[in-house]
Coordinates of N, CA and C in Angstrom, one line a residue:
M1 N -52.2 -2.5 3.3 CA -51.1 -2.7 2.4 C -49.9 -3.2 3.3
R2 N -48.8 -3.6 2.6 CA -47.7 -4.2 3.3 C -46.4 -3.5 2.8
W3 N -45.7 -3.0 3.8 CA -44.4 -2.3 3.5 C -43.2 -3.3 3.8
G4 N -42.2 -3.1 3.0 CA -41.0 -3.8 3.3 C -39.8 -2.8 3.5
V5 N -39.1 -3.0 4.6 CA -38.0 -2.1 4.9 C -36.7 -2.9 4.8
V6 N -35.8 -2.5 3.9 CA -34.6 -3.2 3.7 C -33.5 -2.8 4.7
T7 N -32.8 -3.8 5.2 CA -31.6 -3.6 6.0 C -30.4 -4.0 5.3
F8 N -29.4 -3.1 5.1 CA -28.1 -3.4 4.5 C -27.1 -3.4 5.7
P9 N -26.0 -4.0 5.6 CA -25.0 -3.8 6.6 C -24.6 -2.3 6.7
G10 N -24.9 -1.7 7.8 CA -24.6 -0.3 8.0 C -25.8 0.6 8.0
S11 N -27.0 0.0 7.7 CA -28.3 0.8 7.8 C -28.4 1.3 9.2
L12 N -28.9 2.5 9.4 CA -29.1 3.1 10.7 C -30.6 3.3 11.0
D13 N -31.4 3.6 10.0 CA -32.7 4.0 10.2 C -33.8 3.0 9.8
N14 N -33.3 1.7 9.7 CA -34.3 0.7 9.3 C -35.3 0.5 10.5
N15 N -34.8 0.4 11.7 CA -35.7 0.2 12.8 C -36.6 1.4 13.1
D16 N -36.1 2.6 12.9 CA -36.9 3.8 13.0 C -38.0 3.8 12.0
T17 N -37.7 3.4 10.8 CA -38.7 3.4 9.7 C -39.8 2.3 10.0
L18 N -39.4 1.2 10.5 CA -40.3 0.1 10.9 C -41.2 0.7 12.0
H19 N -40.6 1.3 13.0 CA -41.4 1.9 14.1 C -42.4 2.9 13.6
A20 N -41.9 3.8 12.7 CA -42.8 4.9 12.2 C -44.0 4.2 11.5
L21 N -43.7 3.3 10.7 CA -44.8 2.6 9.9 C -45.7 1.8 10.8
A22 N -45.2 0.9 11.6 CA -46.0 0.0 12.3 C -46.6 0.5 13.6
Q23 N -45.7 1.2 14.4 CA -46.2 1.7 15.7 C -46.9 3.0 15.7
V24 N -46.5 3.9 14.8 CA -47.1 5.2 14.7 C -48.2 5.3 13.7
L25 N -48.0 4.8 12.5 CA -49.0 4.9 11.4 C -49.9 3.7 11.3
G26 N -49.6 2.6 12.1 CA -50.5 1.5 12.1 C -50.5 0.6 10.8
E27 N -49.4 0.7 10.1 CA -49.2 -0.1 8.9 C -48.6 -1.5 9.2
V28 N -48.8 -2.4 8.2 CA -48.1 -3.6 8.3 C -46.7 -3.4 7.6
A29 N -45.6 -3.6 8.4 CA -44.3 -3.4 7.9 C -43.4 -4.6 8.3
V30 N -42.7 -5.1 7.3 CA -41.8 -6.2 7.6 C -40.4 -5.9 7.2
P31 N -39.4 -6.4 7.9 CA -38.0 -6.2 7.5 C -37.6 -7.1 6.4
L32 N -36.8 -6.6 5.5 CA -36.2 -7.3 4.4 C -34.7 -7.2 4.6
W33 N -34.0 -8.3 4.3 CA -32.5 -8.4 4.5 C -31.9 -8.2 3.1
H34 N -30.7 -7.7 3.1 CA -30.0 -7.3 1.9 C -29.7 -8.5 1.0
K35 N -29.7 -9.7 1.6 CA -29.5 -11.0 0.8 C -30.7 -11.6 0.3
D36 N -31.9 -11.0 0.7 CA -33.2 -11.6 0.3 C -33.3 -11.5 -1.2
R37 N -33.8 -12.6 -1.8 CA -34.1 -12.6 -3.2 C -35.6 -12.3 -3.4
S38 N -36.4 -12.6 -2.4 CA -37.8 -12.3 -2.4 C -38.2 -11.1 -1.6
L39 N -39.2 -10.3 -2.1 CA -39.6 -9.2 -1.4 C -40.9 -9.5 -0.6
H40 N -41.2 -10.8 -0.5 CA -42.2 -11.3 0.4 C -43.6 -10.6 0.2
G41 N -43.9 -10.3 -1.0 CA -45.2 -9.7 -1.3 C -45.5 -8.3 -0.8
V42 N -44.5 -7.5 -0.6 CA -44.8 -6.2 -0.1 C -45.3 -5.3 -1.3
D43 N -46.0 -4.2 -0.9 CA -46.6 -3.3 -1.9 C -45.7 -2.1 -2.1
C44 N -44.8 -1.8 -1.1 CA -43.9 -0.7 -1.3 C -42.6 -1.0 -0.5
V45 N -41.5 -0.8 -1.2 CA -40.2 -1.1 -0.6 C -39.6 0.2 -0.1
V46 N -39.1 0.2 1.1 CA -38.3 1.4 1.6 C -36.9 1.1 1.7
L47 N -36.0 1.9 1.1 CA -34.6 1.8 1.3 C -34.2 2.9 2.3
P48 N -33.8 2.5 3.6 CA -33.7 3.5 4.6 C -32.3 4.2 4.6
G49 N -32.1 5.1 5.5 CA -30.9 5.9 5.6 C -29.8 5.0 6.4
G50 N -28.6 5.5 6.3 CA -27.5 4.8 7.0 C -26.2 4.9 6.2
F51 N -25.4 3.9 6.3 CA -24.1 3.9 5.6 C -23.9 2.5 5.0
S52 N -24.7 2.1 4.0 CA -24.7 0.8 3.5 C -23.3 0.3 3.2
Y53 N -22.9 -0.9 3.8 CA -21.6 -1.4 3.6 C -20.5 -0.4 4.0
G54 N -20.8 0.5 4.9 CA -19.9 1.5 5.3 C -19.7 2.6 4.3
D55 N -20.3 2.5 3.1 CA -20.1 3.5 2.1 C -18.6 3.9 1.9
Y56 N -17.8 2.8 2.0 CA -16.3 3.1 2.0 C -15.9 3.5 0.5
L57 N -16.6 2.9 -0.5 CA -16.2 3.3 -1.8 C -16.8 4.6 -2.2
R58 N -18.2 4.6 -2.1 CA -19.0 5.8 -2.4 C -20.4 5.5 -1.9
A59 N -21.1 6.5 -1.4 CA -22.4 6.3 -0.8 C -23.3 5.5 -1.8
G60 N -23.7 4.3 -1.3 CA -24.7 3.5 -2.1 C -24.0 2.7 -3.2
A61 N -22.7 2.8 -3.4 CA -22.1 2.2 -4.6 C -22.0 0.7 -4.4
L62 N -21.9 0.2 -3.2 CA -21.8 -1.3 -3.0 C -23.2 -1.9 -2.8
A63 N -24.1 -1.1 -2.2 CA -25.4 -1.7 -2.0 C -26.2 -2.0 -3.3
R64 N -25.8 -1.3 -4.3 CA -26.5 -1.5 -5.6 C -26.3 -3.0 -6.1
F65 N -25.3 -3.6 -5.6 CA -25.0 -5.0 -6.0 C -25.6 -6.1 -5.1
S66 N -26.3 -5.6 -4.1 CA -27.0 -6.6 -3.2 C -28.0 -7.4 -3.9
P67 N -28.1 -8.7 -3.5 CA -29.2 -9.5 -4.1 C -30.6 -8.9 -4.0
V68 N -30.9 -8.2 -2.9 CA -32.2 -7.7 -2.8 C -32.5 -6.6 -3.9
M69 N -31.4 -5.9 -4.3 CA -31.6 -4.8 -5.3 C -31.9 -5.3 -6.6
E70 N -31.5 -6.6 -6.9 CA -32.0 -7.2 -8.2 C -33.5 -7.3 -8.2
S71 N -34.0 -7.7 -7.0 CA -35.5 -7.8 -6.9 C -36.2 -6.5 -6.9
V72 N -35.5 -5.5 -6.3 CA -36.1 -4.1 -6.2 C -36.2 -3.5 -7.6
V73 N -35.1 -3.7 -8.4 CA -35.1 -3.2 -9.8 C -36.3 -3.8 -10.6
R74 N -36.4 -5.2 -10.5 CA -37.5 -5.8 -11.2 C -38.9 -5.3 -10.7
F75 N -39.0 -5.2 -9.4 CA -40.2 -4.7 -8.8 C -40.6 -3.3 -9.3
A76 N -39.6 -2.4 -9.4 CA -39.8 -1.1 -9.9 C -40.2 -1.1 -11.4
A77 N -39.5 -2.0 -12.1 CA -39.8 -2.1 -13.6 C -41.3 -2.5 -13.8
D78 N -41.8 -3.3 -12.8 CA -43.2 -3.8 -13.0 C -44.2 -2.8 -12.4
G79 N -43.7 -1.6 -12.0 CA -44.6 -0.6 -11.4 C -44.7 -0.5 -9.9
G80 N -43.9 -1.3 -9.2 CA -44.0 -1.3 -7.8 C -43.4 0.0 -7.2
L81 N -43.9 0.4 -6.0 CA -43.5 1.6 -5.4 C -42.2 1.4 -4.6
V82 N -41.3 2.3 -4.8 CA -40.0 2.3 -4.1 C -39.7 3.6 -3.5
F83 N -39.3 3.7 -2.2 CA -39.2 4.9 -1.5 C -37.8 4.9 -0.9
G84 N -36.9 5.7 -1.4 CA -35.5 5.7 -0.9 C -35.2 7.0 -0.1
I85 N -34.8 6.8 1.2 CA -34.5 7.9 2.1 C -33.1 8.0 2.4
C86 N -32.5 9.2 2.1 CA -31.1 9.5 2.4 C -30.2 8.5 1.7
N87 N -29.6 7.5 2.4 CA -28.7 6.5 1.8 C -29.5 5.7 0.8
G88 N -30.8 5.6 1.0 CA -31.7 4.9 0.0 C -31.8 5.7 -1.3
F89 N -31.8 7.0 -1.2 CA -31.8 7.9 -2.4 C -30.5 7.7 -3.1
Q90 N -29.4 7.7 -2.3 CA -28.1 7.5 -3.0 C -28.0 6.1 -3.7
I91 N -28.6 5.1 -3.1 CA -28.6 3.7 -3.7 C -29.4 3.8 -5.0
L92 N -30.5 4.4 -5.0 CA -31.4 4.5 -6.1 C -30.7 5.2 -7.3
C93 N -29.9 6.2 -7.0 CA -29.1 6.9 -8.1 C -28.0 6.0 -8.6
E94 N -27.3 5.3 -7.6 CA -26.3 4.4 -8.0 C -26.8 3.2 -8.9
T95 N -28.0 2.8 -8.6 CA -28.6 1.7 -9.3 C -29.1 2.1 -10.7
G96 N -29.4 3.4 -10.8 CA -29.9 3.9 -12.1 C -31.4 4.0 -12.1
L97 N -32.0 3.7 -11.0 CA -33.5 3.9 -10.9 C -33.9 5.3 -10.9
L98 N -33.0 6.2 -10.4 CA -33.2 7.6 -10.5 C -32.0 8.2 -11.1
P99 N -32.1 9.3 -11.8 CA -31.0 10.0 -12.5 C -30.2 10.9 -11.5
G100 N -29.0 11.2 -11.9 CA -28.2 12.1 -11.1 C -27.4 11.3 -10.1
A101 N -26.8 12.1 -9.1 CA -25.9 11.6 -8.1 C -25.9 12.5 -6.9
L102 N -25.5 11.9 -5.7 CA -25.4 12.7 -4.5 C -23.9 12.7 -4.2
I103 N -23.4 13.9 -4.0 CA -21.9 14.1 -3.7 C -21.8 14.8 -2.4
R104 N -20.5 15.0 -2.0 CA -20.2 15.7 -0.7 C -20.9 17.0 -0.6
N105 N -21.4 17.4 0.6 CA -22.1 18.6 0.8 C -21.2 19.8 0.4
R106 N -21.8 20.9 0.0 CA -21.1 22.2 -0.1 C -20.5 22.5 1.2
G107 N -19.2 22.8 1.3 CA -18.5 23.1 2.5 C -17.9 21.8 3.1
L108 N -18.2 20.7 2.6 CA -17.6 19.4 3.0 C -17.9 19.0 4.5
S109 N -19.0 19.6 5.0 CA -19.3 19.3 6.4 C -20.6 18.5 6.5
F110 N -20.6 17.6 7.5 CA -21.9 16.9 7.8 C -22.9 17.8 8.3
V111 N -24.1 17.7 7.8 CA -25.2 18.6 8.3 C -26.3 17.8 9.0
C112 N -26.7 18.3 10.1 CA -27.8 17.6 10.9 C -28.7 18.7 11.5
E113 N -29.8 18.9 10.9 CA -30.7 20.0 11.3 C -32.1 19.8 10.7
T114 N -33.0 20.6 11.1 CA -34.4 20.5 10.5 C -34.4 21.6 9.3
V115 N -34.9 21.1 8.2 CA -34.9 22.0 7.0 C -36.4 22.1 6.6
H116 N -36.6 23.1 5.7 CA -38.0 23.2 5.1 C -37.9 22.8 3.6
C117 N -38.9 22.0 3.2 CA -39.0 21.5 1.8 C -40.4 21.9 1.3
R118 N -40.4 22.4 0.1 CA -41.7 22.8 -0.6 C -42.1 21.6 -1.5
V119 N -43.3 21.2 -1.4 CA -43.9 20.1 -2.2 C -44.2 20.7 -3.6
E120 N -43.4 20.3 -4.6 CA -43.6 20.8 -5.9 C -44.6 20.1 -6.7
E121 N -44.8 18.8 -6.5 CA -45.7 18.0 -7.3 C -46.6 17.2 -6.4
I122 N -47.9 17.2 -6.6 CA -48.8 16.4 -5.8 C -49.4 15.2 -6.5
D123 N -49.1 15.1 -7.8 CA -49.6 14.0 -8.6 C -48.6 12.8 -8.6
T124 N -48.1 12.5 -7.5 CA -47.2 11.4 -7.3 C -47.8 10.5 -6.2
P125 N -47.5 9.2 -6.3 CA -48.0 8.3 -5.2 C -47.5 8.7 -3.8
F126 N -46.4 9.5 -3.7 CA -45.8 9.8 -2.5 C -46.2 11.2 -1.9
T127 N -46.8 12.0 -2.7 CA -47.2 13.3 -2.2 C -48.6 13.7 -2.4
R128 N -49.4 12.8 -2.9 CA -50.8 13.1 -3.2 C -51.6 13.6 -2.0
G129 N -51.2 13.2 -0.8 CA -51.8 13.7 0.4 C -51.4 15.0 0.9
C130 N -50.4 15.6 0.2 CA -50.0 17.0 0.5 C -50.7 18.0 -0.2
S131 N -50.5 19.2 0.1 CA -51.1 20.4 -0.6 C -50.0 20.9 -1.6
R132 N -50.4 21.5 -2.7 CA -49.5 22.1 -3.6 C -48.8 23.3 -2.9
A133 N -47.4 23.3 -3.0 CA -46.6 24.3 -2.4 C -46.6 24.3 -0.9
E134 N -47.1 23.2 -0.3 CA -47.0 23.0 1.1 C -45.5 23.0 1.5
V135 N -45.2 23.6 2.7 CA -43.8 23.6 3.2 C -43.8 22.6 4.3
L136 N -42.9 21.6 4.2 CA -42.8 20.5 5.2 C -41.5 20.8 6.0
A137 N -41.5 20.6 7.3 CA -40.3 20.7 8.2 C -39.9 19.3 8.4
L138 N -38.7 19.0 7.9 CA -38.1 17.6 7.9 C -36.7 17.6 8.4
P139 N -36.2 16.6 9.1 CA -34.8 16.6 9.5 C -33.9 16.1 8.4
I140 N -32.7 16.5 8.4 CA -31.7 16.0 7.5 C -30.5 15.6 8.4
K141 N -29.7 14.6 7.9 CA -28.4 14.3 8.6 C -27.6 13.5 7.5
H142 N -26.7 14.2 6.9 CA -25.9 13.6 5.8 C -24.7 14.4 5.5
G143 N -23.7 13.7 5.0 CA -22.5 14.3 4.5 C -22.4 14.4 3.0
E144 N -23.2 13.5 2.3 CA -23.2 13.5 0.9 C -24.6 13.6 0.3
G145 N -25.1 14.8 0.5 CA -26.5 15.1 0.1 C -26.7 16.1 -1.0
C146 N -25.6 16.5 -1.6 CA -25.6 17.5 -2.7 C -26.0 16.9 -4.0
Y147 N -27.2 17.1 -4.4 CA -27.7 16.5 -5.6 C -27.2 17.2 -6.9
V148 N -26.6 16.4 -7.8 CA -26.1 17.0 -9.0 C -26.5 16.1 -10.2
A149 N -26.5 16.8 -11.4 CA -26.8 16.1 -12.6 C -26.4 17.0 -13.7
D150 N -26.2 16.5 -14.9 CA -25.8 17.4 -16.0 C -27.0 18.3 -16.4
P151 N -26.7 19.4 -17.1 CA -27.8 20.4 -17.4 C -29.0 19.8 -18.1
Q152 N -28.7 18.9 -19.0 CA -29.8 18.3 -19.8 C -30.8 17.5 -18.9
T153 N -30.1 16.7 -17.9 CA -30.9 15.9 -17.0 C -31.7 16.8 -16.1
L154 N -31.1 17.9 -15.6 CA -31.8 18.8 -14.7 C -33.0 19.4 -15.4
Q155 N -32.8 19.8 -16.7 CA -33.9 20.4 -17.4 C -35.0 19.4 -17.6
A156 N -34.6 18.2 -17.9 CA -35.6 17.1 -18.1 C -36.4 16.9 -16.9
L157 N -35.8 16.9 -15.7 CA -36.5 16.7 -14.4 C -37.5 17.8 -14.2
E158 N -37.1 19.0 -14.6 CA -38.1 20.2 -14.4 C -39.2 20.0 -15.4
D159 N -38.8 19.8 -16.7 CA -39.9 19.7 -17.7 C -40.9 18.6 -17.5
N160 N -40.4 17.5 -17.0 CA -41.3 16.3 -16.7 C -41.9 16.3 -15.3
R161 N -41.6 17.4 -14.6 CA -42.2 17.6 -13.2 C -41.8 16.4 -12.3
Q162 N -40.5 16.1 -12.3 CA -40.0 15.1 -11.5 C -39.3 15.6 -10.2
V163 N -39.2 16.9 -10.1 CA -38.7 17.4 -8.9 C -39.9 17.6 -7.9
V164 N -39.8 16.8 -6.9 CA -41.0 16.6 -6.0 C -40.8 17.5 -4.7
L165 N -39.6 17.6 -4.2 CA -39.3 18.4 -3.0 C -38.1 19.3 -3.3
R166 N -38.3 20.6 -2.8 CA -37.2 21.5 -3.0 C -36.9 22.2 -1.7
Y167 N -35.6 22.4 -1.4 CA -35.3 23.1 -0.2 C -35.7 24.6 -0.3
V168 N -36.4 25.1 0.8 CA -36.9 26.4 0.8 C -36.7 27.0 2.2
D169 N -36.9 28.3 2.4 CA -37.0 28.8 3.7 C -38.4 28.6 4.3
A170 N -38.6 29.0 5.5 CA -39.9 28.8 6.2 C -41.0 29.5 5.5
A171 N -40.7 30.5 4.7 CA -41.8 31.2 3.9 C -42.0 30.5 2.5
G172 N -41.3 29.5 2.2 CA -41.5 28.8 1.0 C -40.6 29.3 -0.2
R173 N -39.6 30.1 0.1 CA -38.8 30.7 -0.9 C -37.5 29.8 -1.1
A174 N -37.2 29.4 -2.4 CA -36.1 28.6 -2.7 C -34.8 29.4 -2.8
T175 N -34.3 29.8 -1.7 CA -33.1 30.7 -1.7 C -31.8 29.9 -1.5
E176 N -30.7 30.5 -1.8 CA -29.4 29.9 -1.6 C -29.2 29.6 -0.1
A177 N -29.6 30.5 0.8 CA -29.4 30.3 2.2 C -30.2 29.1 2.7
A178 N -31.3 28.8 2.0 CA -32.2 27.7 2.5 C -31.7 26.3 2.0
N179 N -30.7 26.3 1.2 CA -30.1 25.1 0.6 C -29.0 24.6 1.5
P180 N -29.2 23.5 2.2 CA -28.3 23.1 3.3 C -27.0 22.4 2.8
N181 N -27.0 21.9 1.5 CA -25.9 21.1 1.1 C -25.4 21.5 -0.3
G182 N -26.0 22.5 -1.0 CA -25.5 22.9 -2.3 C -26.2 22.2 -3.4
S183 N -27.2 21.4 -3.2 CA -27.9 20.7 -4.2 C -28.3 21.6 -5.4
L184 N -28.1 21.2 -6.6 CA -28.4 22.0 -7.7 C -29.9 22.2 -7.8
R185 N -30.3 23.5 -8.1 CA -31.7 23.9 -8.1 C -32.5 23.6 -6.8
N186 N -31.7 23.5 -5.7 CA -32.3 23.3 -4.4 C -33.1 22.0 -4.3
I187 N -32.7 21.0 -5.1 CA -33.5 19.7 -5.2 C -33.2 18.9 -3.9
A188 N -34.4 18.5 -3.3 CA -34.3 17.7 -2.1 C -34.9 16.3 -2.4
G189 N -35.7 16.1 -3.4 CA -36.3 14.8 -3.7 C -36.8 14.8 -5.1
I190 N -36.7 13.6 -5.8 CA -37.2 13.5 -7.2 C -37.9 12.1 -7.3
V191 N -38.7 12.0 -8.4 CA -39.2 10.7 -8.8 C -38.7 10.4 -10.2
N192 N -38.8 9.1 -10.5 CA -38.5 8.7 -11.9 C -39.5 9.1 -12.9
A193 N -39.3 8.8 -14.1 CA -40.2 9.3 -15.2 C -41.6 8.7 -15.0
T194 N -41.7 7.5 -14.5 CA -43.0 6.8 -14.4 C -43.6 7.0 -13.0
R195 N -42.9 7.8 -12.2 CA -43.4 8.3 -10.9 C -43.6 7.2 -9.8
N196 N -43.0 6.1 -9.9 CA -43.2 5.0 -8.9 C -42.0 4.8 -8.1
V197 N -40.9 5.6 -8.3 CA -39.7 5.5 -7.5 C -39.4 6.9 -7.0
F198 N -39.2 7.0 -5.7 CA -39.0 8.3 -5.1 C -37.8 8.3 -4.2
G199 N -36.9 9.3 -4.4 CA -35.8 9.4 -3.5 C -35.7 10.8 -2.9
L200 N -35.4 10.9 -1.6 CA -35.3 12.2 -1.0 C -34.2 12.1 0.1
M201 N -33.5 13.2 0.3 CA -32.5 13.3 1.4 C -33.1 13.5 2.8
P202 N -34.1 14.3 3.0 CA -34.7 14.5 4.3 C -35.3 13.2 4.8
H203 N -35.5 13.1 6.1 CA -35.9 11.8 6.8 C -37.4 12.0 7.3
P204 N -38.4 11.6 6.5 CA -39.7 11.7 7.0 C -40.0 10.7 8.1
E205 N -39.3 9.6 8.2 CA -39.5 8.7 9.3 C -39.2 9.2 10.7
H206 N -38.4 10.3 10.7 CA -38.1 11.0 12.0 C -39.0 12.1 12.2
A207 N -40.1 12.3 11.4 CA -41.0 13.4 11.6 C -42.4 12.9 11.5
V208 N -42.7 11.9 12.4 CA -44.1 11.3 12.4 C -44.7 11.4 13.8
E209 N -44.0 11.9 14.8 CA -44.5 12.0 16.1 C -44.2 13.4 16.7
A210 N -45.2 14.0 17.2 CA -45.0 15.4 17.8 C -44.0 15.3 19.0
L211 N -43.9 14.2 19.7 CA -43.0 14.0 20.7 C -41.5 14.2 20.3
C212 N -41.3 13.8 19.0 CA -40.0 13.9 18.4 C -39.7 15.1 17.6
G213 N -40.6 16.1 17.7 CA -40.4 17.4 17.0 C -41.2 17.7 15.8
G214 N -42.1 16.8 15.3 CA -42.9 17.2 14.2 C -43.6 16.0 13.6
V215 N -44.6 16.2 12.7 CA -45.3 15.1 12.1 C -45.4 15.3 10.6
D216 N -44.7 16.2 10.0 CA -44.8 16.5 8.6 C -44.5 15.4 7.7
G217 N -43.6 14.5 8.2 CA -43.2 13.3 7.4 C -44.3 12.3 7.1
A218 N -45.3 12.3 8.0 CA -46.3 11.3 8.0 C -47.1 11.4 6.7
S219 N -47.3 12.6 6.1 CA -48.1 12.7 4.9 C -47.5 12.0 3.7
L220 N -46.2 11.9 3.7 CA -45.6 11.2 2.6 C -45.9 9.7 2.6
F221 N -45.9 9.1 3.8 CA -46.2 7.7 4.0 C -47.7 7.4 3.8
R222 N -48.5 8.3 4.3 CA -50.0 8.2 4.1 C -50.4 8.3 2.7
S223 N -49.6 9.1 1.9 CA -49.9 9.2 0.5 C -49.8 7.9 -0.2
V224 N -48.8 7.1 0.2 CA -48.6 5.8 -0.5 C -49.8 4.9 -0.2
R225 N -50.3 4.9 1.1 CA -51.4 4.1 1.4 C -52.7 4.6 0.6
Q226 N -52.8 5.9 0.5 CA -54.0 6.4 -0.3 C -53.9 6.0 -1.7
T227 N -52.7 6.0 -2.3 CA -52.5 5.5 -3.7 C -52.9 4.1 -3.9
L228 N -52.5 3.2 -2.9 CA -52.8 1.8 -3.1 C -54.3 1.5 -2.8
T229 N -54.9 2.4 -2.1 CA -56.4 2.3 -1.8 C -57.2 2.8 -2.9
E230 N -56.8 4.0 -3.5 CA -57.7 4.7 -4.4 C -57.1 4.7 -5.8
G231 N -55.9 4.2 -6.1 CA -55.4 4.2 -7.4 C -54.4 5.4 -7.6
L232 N -53.8 5.5 -8.7 CA -52.8 6.6 -9.0 C -53.5 7.9 -9.0
P233 N -52.7 9.0 -8.5 CA -53.3 10.3 -8.5 C -53.5 10.9 -9.9
T234 N -54.4 11.9 -9.9 CA -54.7 12.6 -11.2 C -53.6 13.6 -11.5
P235 N -53.1 13.6 -12.7 CA -52.1 14.6 -13.0 C -52.5 16.0 -12.7
A236 N -51.6 16.8 -12.1 CA -51.9 18.2 -11.7 C -50.8 19.1 -12.2
A237 N -51.2 20.4 -12.1 CA -50.2 21.4 -12.6 C -49.1 21.5 -11.6
S238 N -47.9 21.9 -12.1 CA -46.8 22.0 -11.2 C -46.6 23.4 -10.6
V239 N -45.7 23.5 -9.6 CA -45.4 24.7 -9.0 C -44.1 25.3 -9.7
P240 N -44.1 26.6 -10.1 CA -42.9 27.1 -10.7 C -41.7 26.9 -9.8
P241 N -40.5 26.7 -10.4 CA -39.3 26.4 -9.6 C -39.0 27.6 -8.6
G242 N -39.2 28.8 -8.9 CA -39.1 29.9 -8.0 C -37.7 30.2 -7.6
L243 N -36.7 29.8 -8.3 CA -35.3 30.2 -8.0 C -34.9 31.5 -8.6

């Protein structure tokens, strides 16, 4: 398969993502520029972390108007896989490919630490290689990672099993203390209704090498490869929210 990693002015983790995919996981990964109209035949688009266009207006608000995002929206509408990490998650919400929004963290402080996330759904192209209720240790680094949505949207996300990752403690409990940014319902990552667009605040690309502190992020990338090799995952039962 062929991955495409978009670089916006202000992207920070584009090269880390390319390194993780190509050098660690042995995938074919190509850089995409924010002015590109073509996605160059990639099978999955990654929108990496950073501060696209400086995020001076609002995180992801300007990136949504990039030429490449017109192609990404069409790609997603045709069923293509899109993987948004941190700023990429913010861009996906601003674009409308995912519901809700990311606002300033509870406490208004930038957070940079390793957190635990419980895998809530395994019948997505991005988590099929994980185990149900598996707890992943993943790094976060953001100032605007508090996921919010109106009550109807939150309930729809739960009912449709679109909450894929939830902040938990090391024992897998979704407590208030385990929530690093105040996200509603401890939400760390969601998919769209058709399950081909995934956004998450933690950084799996920084958790693919033991030398750098852990390898739990690799299973999310490998899940995509498995999906493209074997087809879409079989629908599975969900994990209760546990809040």
